[in-house]
XYZ file of C-alpha atoms in Angstrom:
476
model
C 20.749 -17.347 25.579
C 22.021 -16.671 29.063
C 25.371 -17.455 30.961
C 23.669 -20.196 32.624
C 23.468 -22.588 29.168
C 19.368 -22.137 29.185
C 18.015 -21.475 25.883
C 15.359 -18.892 27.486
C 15.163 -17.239 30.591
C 12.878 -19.536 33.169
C 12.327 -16.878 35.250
C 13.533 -16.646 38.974
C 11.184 -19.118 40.765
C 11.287 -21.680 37.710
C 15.114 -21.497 37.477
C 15.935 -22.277 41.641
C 15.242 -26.006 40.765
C 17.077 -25.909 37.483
C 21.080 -26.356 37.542
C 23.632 -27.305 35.098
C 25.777 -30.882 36.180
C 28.726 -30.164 33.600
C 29.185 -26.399 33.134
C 30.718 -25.040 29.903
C 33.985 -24.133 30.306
C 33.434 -21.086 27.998
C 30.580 -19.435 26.929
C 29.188 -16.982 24.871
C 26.683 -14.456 23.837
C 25.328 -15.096 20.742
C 23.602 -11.706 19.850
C 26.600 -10.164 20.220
C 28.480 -12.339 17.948
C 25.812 -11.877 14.925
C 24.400 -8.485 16.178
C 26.727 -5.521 15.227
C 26.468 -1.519 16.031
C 26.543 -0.373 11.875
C 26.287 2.892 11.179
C 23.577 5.286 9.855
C 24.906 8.067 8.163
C 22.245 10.449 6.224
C 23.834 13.122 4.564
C 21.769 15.966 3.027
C 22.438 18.928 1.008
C 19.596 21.473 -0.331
C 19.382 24.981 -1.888
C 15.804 27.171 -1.623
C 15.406 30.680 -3.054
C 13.254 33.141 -5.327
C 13.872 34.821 -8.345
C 11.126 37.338 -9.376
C 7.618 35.058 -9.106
C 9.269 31.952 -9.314
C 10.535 29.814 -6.011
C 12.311 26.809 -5.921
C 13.809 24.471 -4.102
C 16.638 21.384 -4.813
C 17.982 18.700 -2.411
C 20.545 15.596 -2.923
C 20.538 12.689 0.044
C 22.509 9.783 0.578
C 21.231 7.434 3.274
C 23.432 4.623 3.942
C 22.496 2.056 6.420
C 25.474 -0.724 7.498
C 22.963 -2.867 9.009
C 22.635 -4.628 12.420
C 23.727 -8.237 11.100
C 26.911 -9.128 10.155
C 28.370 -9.872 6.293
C 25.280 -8.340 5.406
C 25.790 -4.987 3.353
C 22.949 -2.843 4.722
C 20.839 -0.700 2.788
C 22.149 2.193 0.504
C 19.643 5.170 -0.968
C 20.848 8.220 -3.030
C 17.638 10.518 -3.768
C 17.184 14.244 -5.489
C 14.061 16.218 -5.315
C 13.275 19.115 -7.022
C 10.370 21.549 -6.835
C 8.984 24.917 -8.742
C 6.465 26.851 -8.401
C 5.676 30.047 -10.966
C 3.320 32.444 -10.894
C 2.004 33.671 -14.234
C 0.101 37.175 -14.297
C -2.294 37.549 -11.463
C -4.776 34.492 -12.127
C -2.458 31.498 -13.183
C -0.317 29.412 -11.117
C 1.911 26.643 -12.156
C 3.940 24.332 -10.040
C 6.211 21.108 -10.822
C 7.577 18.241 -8.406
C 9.870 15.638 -9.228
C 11.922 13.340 -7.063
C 14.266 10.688 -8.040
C 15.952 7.629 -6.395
C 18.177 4.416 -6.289
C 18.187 1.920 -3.912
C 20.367 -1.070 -2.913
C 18.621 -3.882 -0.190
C 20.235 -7.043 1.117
C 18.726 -9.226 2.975
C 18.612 -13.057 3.798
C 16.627 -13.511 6.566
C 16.039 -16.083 8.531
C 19.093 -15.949 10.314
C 17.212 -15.377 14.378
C 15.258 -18.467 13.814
C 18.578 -20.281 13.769
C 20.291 -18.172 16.176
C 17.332 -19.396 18.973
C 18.779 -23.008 18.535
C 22.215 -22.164 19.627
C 23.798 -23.320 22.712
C 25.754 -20.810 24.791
C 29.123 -22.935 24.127
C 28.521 -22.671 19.938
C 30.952 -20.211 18.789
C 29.333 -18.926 15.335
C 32.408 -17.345 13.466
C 35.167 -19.641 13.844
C 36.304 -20.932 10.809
C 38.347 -24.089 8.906
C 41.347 -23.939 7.332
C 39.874 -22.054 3.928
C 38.763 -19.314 6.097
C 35.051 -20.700 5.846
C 32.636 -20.223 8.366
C 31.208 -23.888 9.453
C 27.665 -24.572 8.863
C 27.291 -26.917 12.223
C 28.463 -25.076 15.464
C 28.185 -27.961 17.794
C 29.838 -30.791 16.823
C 28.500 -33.348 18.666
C 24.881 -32.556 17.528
C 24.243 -33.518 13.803
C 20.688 -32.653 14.132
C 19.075 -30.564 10.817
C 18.486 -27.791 13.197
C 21.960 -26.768 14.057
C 22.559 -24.143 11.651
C 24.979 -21.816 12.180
C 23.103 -18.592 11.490
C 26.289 -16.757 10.368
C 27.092 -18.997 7.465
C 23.913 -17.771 5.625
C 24.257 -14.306 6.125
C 27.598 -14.324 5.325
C 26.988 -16.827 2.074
C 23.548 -15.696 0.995
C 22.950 -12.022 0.313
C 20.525 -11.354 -2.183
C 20.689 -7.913 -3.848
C 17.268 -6.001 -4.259
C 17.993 -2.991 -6.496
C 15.236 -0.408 -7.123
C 15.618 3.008 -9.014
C 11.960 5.129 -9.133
C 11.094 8.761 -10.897
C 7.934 10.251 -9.802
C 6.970 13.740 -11.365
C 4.091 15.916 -11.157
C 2.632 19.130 -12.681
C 0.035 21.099 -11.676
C -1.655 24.464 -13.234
C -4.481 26.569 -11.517
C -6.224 28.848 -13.779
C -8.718 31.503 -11.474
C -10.411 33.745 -14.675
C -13.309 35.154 -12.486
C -13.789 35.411 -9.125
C -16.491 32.579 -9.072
C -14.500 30.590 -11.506
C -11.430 28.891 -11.239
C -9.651 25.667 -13.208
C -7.065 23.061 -12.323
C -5.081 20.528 -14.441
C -3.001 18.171 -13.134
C -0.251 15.229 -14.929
C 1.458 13.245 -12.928
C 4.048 10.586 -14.043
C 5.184 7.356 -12.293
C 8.282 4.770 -13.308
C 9.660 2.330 -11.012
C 12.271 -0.115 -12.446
C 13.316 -3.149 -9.941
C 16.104 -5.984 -10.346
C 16.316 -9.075 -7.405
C 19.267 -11.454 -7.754
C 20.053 -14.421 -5.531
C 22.236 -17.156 -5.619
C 23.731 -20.107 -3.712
C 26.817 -21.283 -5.352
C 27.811 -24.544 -5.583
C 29.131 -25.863 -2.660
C 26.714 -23.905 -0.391
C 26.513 -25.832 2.846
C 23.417 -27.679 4.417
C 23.065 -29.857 7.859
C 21.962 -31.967 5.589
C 22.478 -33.371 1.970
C 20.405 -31.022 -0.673
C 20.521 -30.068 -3.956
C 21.253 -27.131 -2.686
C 24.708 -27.873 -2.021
C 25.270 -28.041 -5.851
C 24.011 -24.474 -6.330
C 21.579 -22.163 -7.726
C 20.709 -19.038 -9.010
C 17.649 -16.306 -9.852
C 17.510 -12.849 -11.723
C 14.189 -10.855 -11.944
C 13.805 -7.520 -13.377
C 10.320 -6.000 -13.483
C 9.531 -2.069 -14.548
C 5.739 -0.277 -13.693
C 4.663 2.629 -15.067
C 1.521 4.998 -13.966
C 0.375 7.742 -15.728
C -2.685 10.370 -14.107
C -4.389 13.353 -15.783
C -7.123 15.307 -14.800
C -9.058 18.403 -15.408
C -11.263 19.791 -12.800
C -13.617 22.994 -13.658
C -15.508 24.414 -10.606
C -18.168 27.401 -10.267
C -19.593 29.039 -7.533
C -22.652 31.050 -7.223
C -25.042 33.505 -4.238
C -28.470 33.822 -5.127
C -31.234 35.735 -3.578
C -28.710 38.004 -1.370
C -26.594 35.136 -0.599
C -29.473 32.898 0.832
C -28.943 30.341 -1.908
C -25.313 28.876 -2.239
C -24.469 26.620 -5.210
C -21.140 24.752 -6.291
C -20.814 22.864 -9.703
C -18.054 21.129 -10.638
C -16.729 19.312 -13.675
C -13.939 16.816 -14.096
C -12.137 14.587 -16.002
C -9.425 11.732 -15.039
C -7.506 9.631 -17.171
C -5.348 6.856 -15.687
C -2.844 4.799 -17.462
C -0.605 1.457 -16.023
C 1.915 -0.540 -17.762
C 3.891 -3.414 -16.483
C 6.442 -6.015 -17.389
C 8.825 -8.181 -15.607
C 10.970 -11.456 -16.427
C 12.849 -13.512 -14.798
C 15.321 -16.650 -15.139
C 17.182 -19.339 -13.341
C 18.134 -22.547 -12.407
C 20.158 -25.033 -10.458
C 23.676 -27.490 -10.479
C 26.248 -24.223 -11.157
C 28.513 -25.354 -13.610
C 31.551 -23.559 -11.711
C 31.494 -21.880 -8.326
C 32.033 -17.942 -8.406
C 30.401 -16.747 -11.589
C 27.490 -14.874 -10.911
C 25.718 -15.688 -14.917
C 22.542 -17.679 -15.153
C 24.227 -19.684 -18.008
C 26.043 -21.323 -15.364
C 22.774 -22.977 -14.298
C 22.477 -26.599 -16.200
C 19.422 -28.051 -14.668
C 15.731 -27.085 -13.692
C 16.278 -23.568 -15.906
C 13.461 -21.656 -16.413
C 12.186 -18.336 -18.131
C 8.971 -16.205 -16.698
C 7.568 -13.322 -18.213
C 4.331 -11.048 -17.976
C 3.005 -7.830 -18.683
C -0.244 -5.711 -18.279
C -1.874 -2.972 -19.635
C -4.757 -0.799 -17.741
C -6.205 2.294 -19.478
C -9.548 3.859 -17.750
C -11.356 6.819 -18.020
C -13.394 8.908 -15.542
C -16.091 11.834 -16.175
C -17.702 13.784 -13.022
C -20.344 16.073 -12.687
C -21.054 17.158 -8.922
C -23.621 19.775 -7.479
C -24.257 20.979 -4.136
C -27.185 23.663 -2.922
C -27.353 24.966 0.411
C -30.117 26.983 1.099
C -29.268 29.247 4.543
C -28.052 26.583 6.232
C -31.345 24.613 6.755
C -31.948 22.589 3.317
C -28.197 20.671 2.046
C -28.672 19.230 -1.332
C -25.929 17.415 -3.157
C -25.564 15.545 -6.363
C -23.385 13.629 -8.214
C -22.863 11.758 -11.061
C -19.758 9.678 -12.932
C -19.578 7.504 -15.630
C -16.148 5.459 -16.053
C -14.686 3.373 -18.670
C -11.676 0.605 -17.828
C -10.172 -1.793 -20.003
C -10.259 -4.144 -16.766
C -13.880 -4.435 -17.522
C -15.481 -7.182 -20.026
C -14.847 -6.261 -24.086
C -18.531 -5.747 -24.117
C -19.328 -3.741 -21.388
C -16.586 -1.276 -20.626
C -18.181 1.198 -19.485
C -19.901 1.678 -15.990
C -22.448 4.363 -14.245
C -21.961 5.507 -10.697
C -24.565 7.775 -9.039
C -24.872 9.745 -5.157
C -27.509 11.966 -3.805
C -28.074 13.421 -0.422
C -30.284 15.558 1.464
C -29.902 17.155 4.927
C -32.867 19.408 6.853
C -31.652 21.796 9.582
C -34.858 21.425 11.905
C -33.617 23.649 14.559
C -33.298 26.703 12.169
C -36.207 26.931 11.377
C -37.560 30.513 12.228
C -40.803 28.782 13.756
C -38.764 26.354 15.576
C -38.904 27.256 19.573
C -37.471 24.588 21.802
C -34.811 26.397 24.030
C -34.042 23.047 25.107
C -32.645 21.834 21.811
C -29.251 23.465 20.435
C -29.457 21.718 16.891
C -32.008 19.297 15.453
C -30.579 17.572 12.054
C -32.651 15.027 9.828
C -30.214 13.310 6.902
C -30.883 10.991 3.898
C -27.809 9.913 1.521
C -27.572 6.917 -1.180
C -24.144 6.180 -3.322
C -22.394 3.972 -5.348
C -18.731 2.532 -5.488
C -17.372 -0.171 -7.919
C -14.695 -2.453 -7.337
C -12.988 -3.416 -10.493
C -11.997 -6.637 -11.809
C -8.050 -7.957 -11.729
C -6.623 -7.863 -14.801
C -6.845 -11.732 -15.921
C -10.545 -12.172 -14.916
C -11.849 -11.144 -18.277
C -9.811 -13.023 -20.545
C -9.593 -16.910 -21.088
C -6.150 -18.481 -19.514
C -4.576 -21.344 -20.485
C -1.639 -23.370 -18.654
C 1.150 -24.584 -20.694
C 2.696 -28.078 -21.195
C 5.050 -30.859 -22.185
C 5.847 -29.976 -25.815
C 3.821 -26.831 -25.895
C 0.367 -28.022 -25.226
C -2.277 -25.790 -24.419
C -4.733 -27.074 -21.186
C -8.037 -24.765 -20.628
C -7.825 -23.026 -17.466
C -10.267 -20.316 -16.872
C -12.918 -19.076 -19.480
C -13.043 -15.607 -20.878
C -16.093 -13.191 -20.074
C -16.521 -10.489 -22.547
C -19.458 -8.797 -20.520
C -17.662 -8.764 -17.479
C -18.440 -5.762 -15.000
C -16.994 -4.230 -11.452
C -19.083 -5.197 -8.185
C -21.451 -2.113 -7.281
C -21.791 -1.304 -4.126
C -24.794 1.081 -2.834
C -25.044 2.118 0.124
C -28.080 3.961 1.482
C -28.400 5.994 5.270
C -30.676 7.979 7.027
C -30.138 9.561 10.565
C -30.688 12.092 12.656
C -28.360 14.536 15.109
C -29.808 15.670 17.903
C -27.658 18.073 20.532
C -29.445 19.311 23.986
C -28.480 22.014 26.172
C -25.624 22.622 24.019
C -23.849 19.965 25.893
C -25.635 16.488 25.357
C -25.344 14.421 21.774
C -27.293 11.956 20.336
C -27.095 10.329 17.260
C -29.163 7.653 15.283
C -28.095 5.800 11.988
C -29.849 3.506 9.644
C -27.519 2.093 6.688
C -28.171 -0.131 4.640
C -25.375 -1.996 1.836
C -25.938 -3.938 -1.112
C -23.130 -5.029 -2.406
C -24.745 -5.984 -6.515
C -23.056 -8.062 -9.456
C -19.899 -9.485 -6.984
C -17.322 -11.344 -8.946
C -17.098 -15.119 -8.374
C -15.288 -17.693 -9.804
C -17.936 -20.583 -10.616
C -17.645 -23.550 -13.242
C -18.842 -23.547 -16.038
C -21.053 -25.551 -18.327
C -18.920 -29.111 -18.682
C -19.241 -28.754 -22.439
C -16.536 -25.387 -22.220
C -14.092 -27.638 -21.384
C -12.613 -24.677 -18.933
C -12.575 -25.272 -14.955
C -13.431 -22.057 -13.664
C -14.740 -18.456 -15.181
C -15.186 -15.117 -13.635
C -18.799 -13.822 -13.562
C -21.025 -11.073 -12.186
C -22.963 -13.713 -10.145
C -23.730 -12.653 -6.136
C -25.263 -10.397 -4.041
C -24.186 -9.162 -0.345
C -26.504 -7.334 1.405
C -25.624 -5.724 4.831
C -28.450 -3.758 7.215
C -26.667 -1.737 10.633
C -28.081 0.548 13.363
C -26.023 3.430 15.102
C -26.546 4.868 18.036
C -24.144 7.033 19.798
C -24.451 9.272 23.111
C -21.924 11.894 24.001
C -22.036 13.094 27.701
C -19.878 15.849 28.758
C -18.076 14.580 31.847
C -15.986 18.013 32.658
C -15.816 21.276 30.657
C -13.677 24.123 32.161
C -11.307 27.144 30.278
C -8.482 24.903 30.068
C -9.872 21.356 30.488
C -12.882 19.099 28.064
C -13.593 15.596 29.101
C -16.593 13.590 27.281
C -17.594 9.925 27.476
C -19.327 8.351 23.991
C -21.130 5.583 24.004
C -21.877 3.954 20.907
């Protein structure tokens, strides 16, 4: 809003043919009468040291933001963190991280959408006799539009509170010199509570139910639990010429969740912040899930001088998200690279490095966690009403991708590059009806097939190459 009474600026050509017949005899600015200069204050105190062949470290914060709107609280965090890390003779190494904090959120919103509509004569905190803002800053306009932005965020602050421990522990075990072990746990809780409430005799342009109050509570708490064990071994053969890696590992992954909430409309009494005061449209939600899944790798990589780059790898997991009768899934990569241009009877000066490559993998993308069973919606008097059918041989989308290219670089300075992939995206979940005679609407099935074929080509020039300057152009 400007001086001038125009809701945006027109711009200086637009505004020499606009003018104002009756000028306000006061204005003001309304960003600066909803817009305040709150404070930040983030106050931190930590300790580090060693004692012997352990280290550590410890830290408290407290980060308190006032907020840029006013009547609105701000945001408040308090956090702690605390790491250690031990060594344990000369081929074990154990370290632990945890961190912990609370948080406090309010926020209404919606309070610049309404401050857009005001006119530069509205003033937006003057208030009645009761000391209460008024919802309607221009009284000659009774339109549903004019809102006076500071009555919400001074009479609607919902509180988001959210407290959250993550910890994590980690042990490296090194037995031989080709050898070496790591196990890993980590540990995940986040516990969240949302209230809101209008309370009777809220005030609206307009005449709502709202005026008569209402109120919400959620609470909701995750939890994630990882462990894994990964076992690696290296290996020269034949004077070093042939380099292999094999590695072993194990992950296990655990979720939990549950929330509720409650609430309702018509407050019985203004002021008391209890969803019994709520004596119409109440309601109760509730849910919870459980994911377990399991993981086992076994990778291995050969390089043979540089020239032939072999890799393998495969997994095999297990999920609960999956189908009753078919929980367990196969996932397989391979890929094989040829260093042309090191080749001993390879003699073009002209080419700096020559590279042929050939890879094809799988991914899976898992199901939600309702796809697999059969849903039903409630009704009047507890009446069950199919919804969506249950699949017991439900399984994740597989994705393979397969790609062959080449790298080509001349004169040390010139790149080309040429691509060839190819994606088939197998067994995609879809949500298709089912026979009439089910009596469901919908079920989740492995039913589709997307199947994506791409060229690459890329070209790097160098443009300018000097001690202290590297310019290229790529074209792709």
């Amino acid at each position: 809003m400007y001086p001038a009474g125009f809701a945006r600026n027109p711009g200086p050509l637009a505004g020499r043919s606009l003018f104002q017949v009756n000028e306000f005899p006061k204005v003001y600015n309304p960003i600066q009468q909803l817009v305040t200069n709150g404070e930040v204050i983030n106050s931190t105190l930590d300790a580090t040291g060693k004692v012997g062949r352990t280290n550590f470290f410890a830290s408290i914060n407290q980060l308190r933001q006032e907020g840029s709107i006013k009547f609105m609280p701000g945001y408040t965090r308090n956090s702690m963190r605390t790491n250690v890390d031990q060594q344990l003779g000369s081929n074990v190494n154990i370290s632990f991280r945890s961190s912990y904090s609370t948080a406090n959120d309010y926020n209404s919103g919606g309070a610049f959408f309404s401050l857009t509509r005001q006119p530069a004569n509205a003033e937006r905190r003057q208030t009645d006799s009761k000391v209460r803002i008024f919802i309607r800053t221009v009284a000659q306009q009774q339109g549903a539009q004019n809102t006076n932005p500071a009555y919400s965020t001074q009479n609607f602050v919902p509180l988001n509170r959210i407290d959250r421990f993550v910890g994590n522990f980690t042990a490296r075990w090194t037995p031989l010199s080709w050898l070496d072990g790591e196990f890993n746990f980590g540990y995940d809780n986040r516990n969240n509570f949302q209230e809101t409430q209008q309370d009777r005799g809220f005030r609206t342009t307009a005449l709502s139910a709202t005026n008569l109050g209402s109120i919400d509570r959620s609470a909701g708490r995750s939890t994630s639990l990882n462990a894994s064990g990964n076992l690696s071994a290296r290996k020269g053969w034949f004077d070093e010429a042939l380099n292999t890696r094999l590695t072993l590992r194990y992950l296990y992954e655990g979720q939990d969740a549950r929330s509720q909430g409650t609430g309702g409309t018509n407050l019985a009494v203004p002021g008391l912040r209890d969803p019994d005061a709520a004596i119409q449209n109440y309601y109760t939600t509730g849910g919870s899930e459980q994911v377990r899944q399991v993981g086992f790798f076994t990778n291995l990589d050969v390089d043979y001088k540089g020239r032939y780059i072999l890799g393998g790898l495969v997994r095999r997991d297990g999920s609960s998200l999956f189908g009753s009768a078919n929980r367990w899934q196969t996932y397989g990569r391979g890929s094989f690279a040829w260093r042309l241009s090191d080749e001993p009877w390879f003699n073009v000066d002209q080419v700096s490095d020559l590279k042929f490559r050939y890879s094809v993998g799988q991914a899976g993308t898992r199901p939600i966690f309702s796809e697999q069973y059969e849903t039903f919606n409630i009704g009047n008097g507890g009446a069950l009403n199919p919804n969506t059918l249950g699949n017991r041989f439900l399984a994740p989308e597989v994705s393979t991708e397969t790609e062959m290219g080449m790298d080509l670089e001349l004169f040390g300075r010139y790149g080309l590059t040429v691509t060839k992939a190819r994606n088939v995206i197998d067994q995609q979940l879809l949500q298709v009806p089912p026979p009439a005679a089910a009596g469901f609407a919908s079920q989740w099935k492995n039913a589709g097939q997307l199947t994506n074929d791409v060229w690459e080509v890329s070209l790097t020039i160098p443009l300018i190459a000097t001690r202290n300057t590297d310019y290229s152009a790529r074209i792709d």
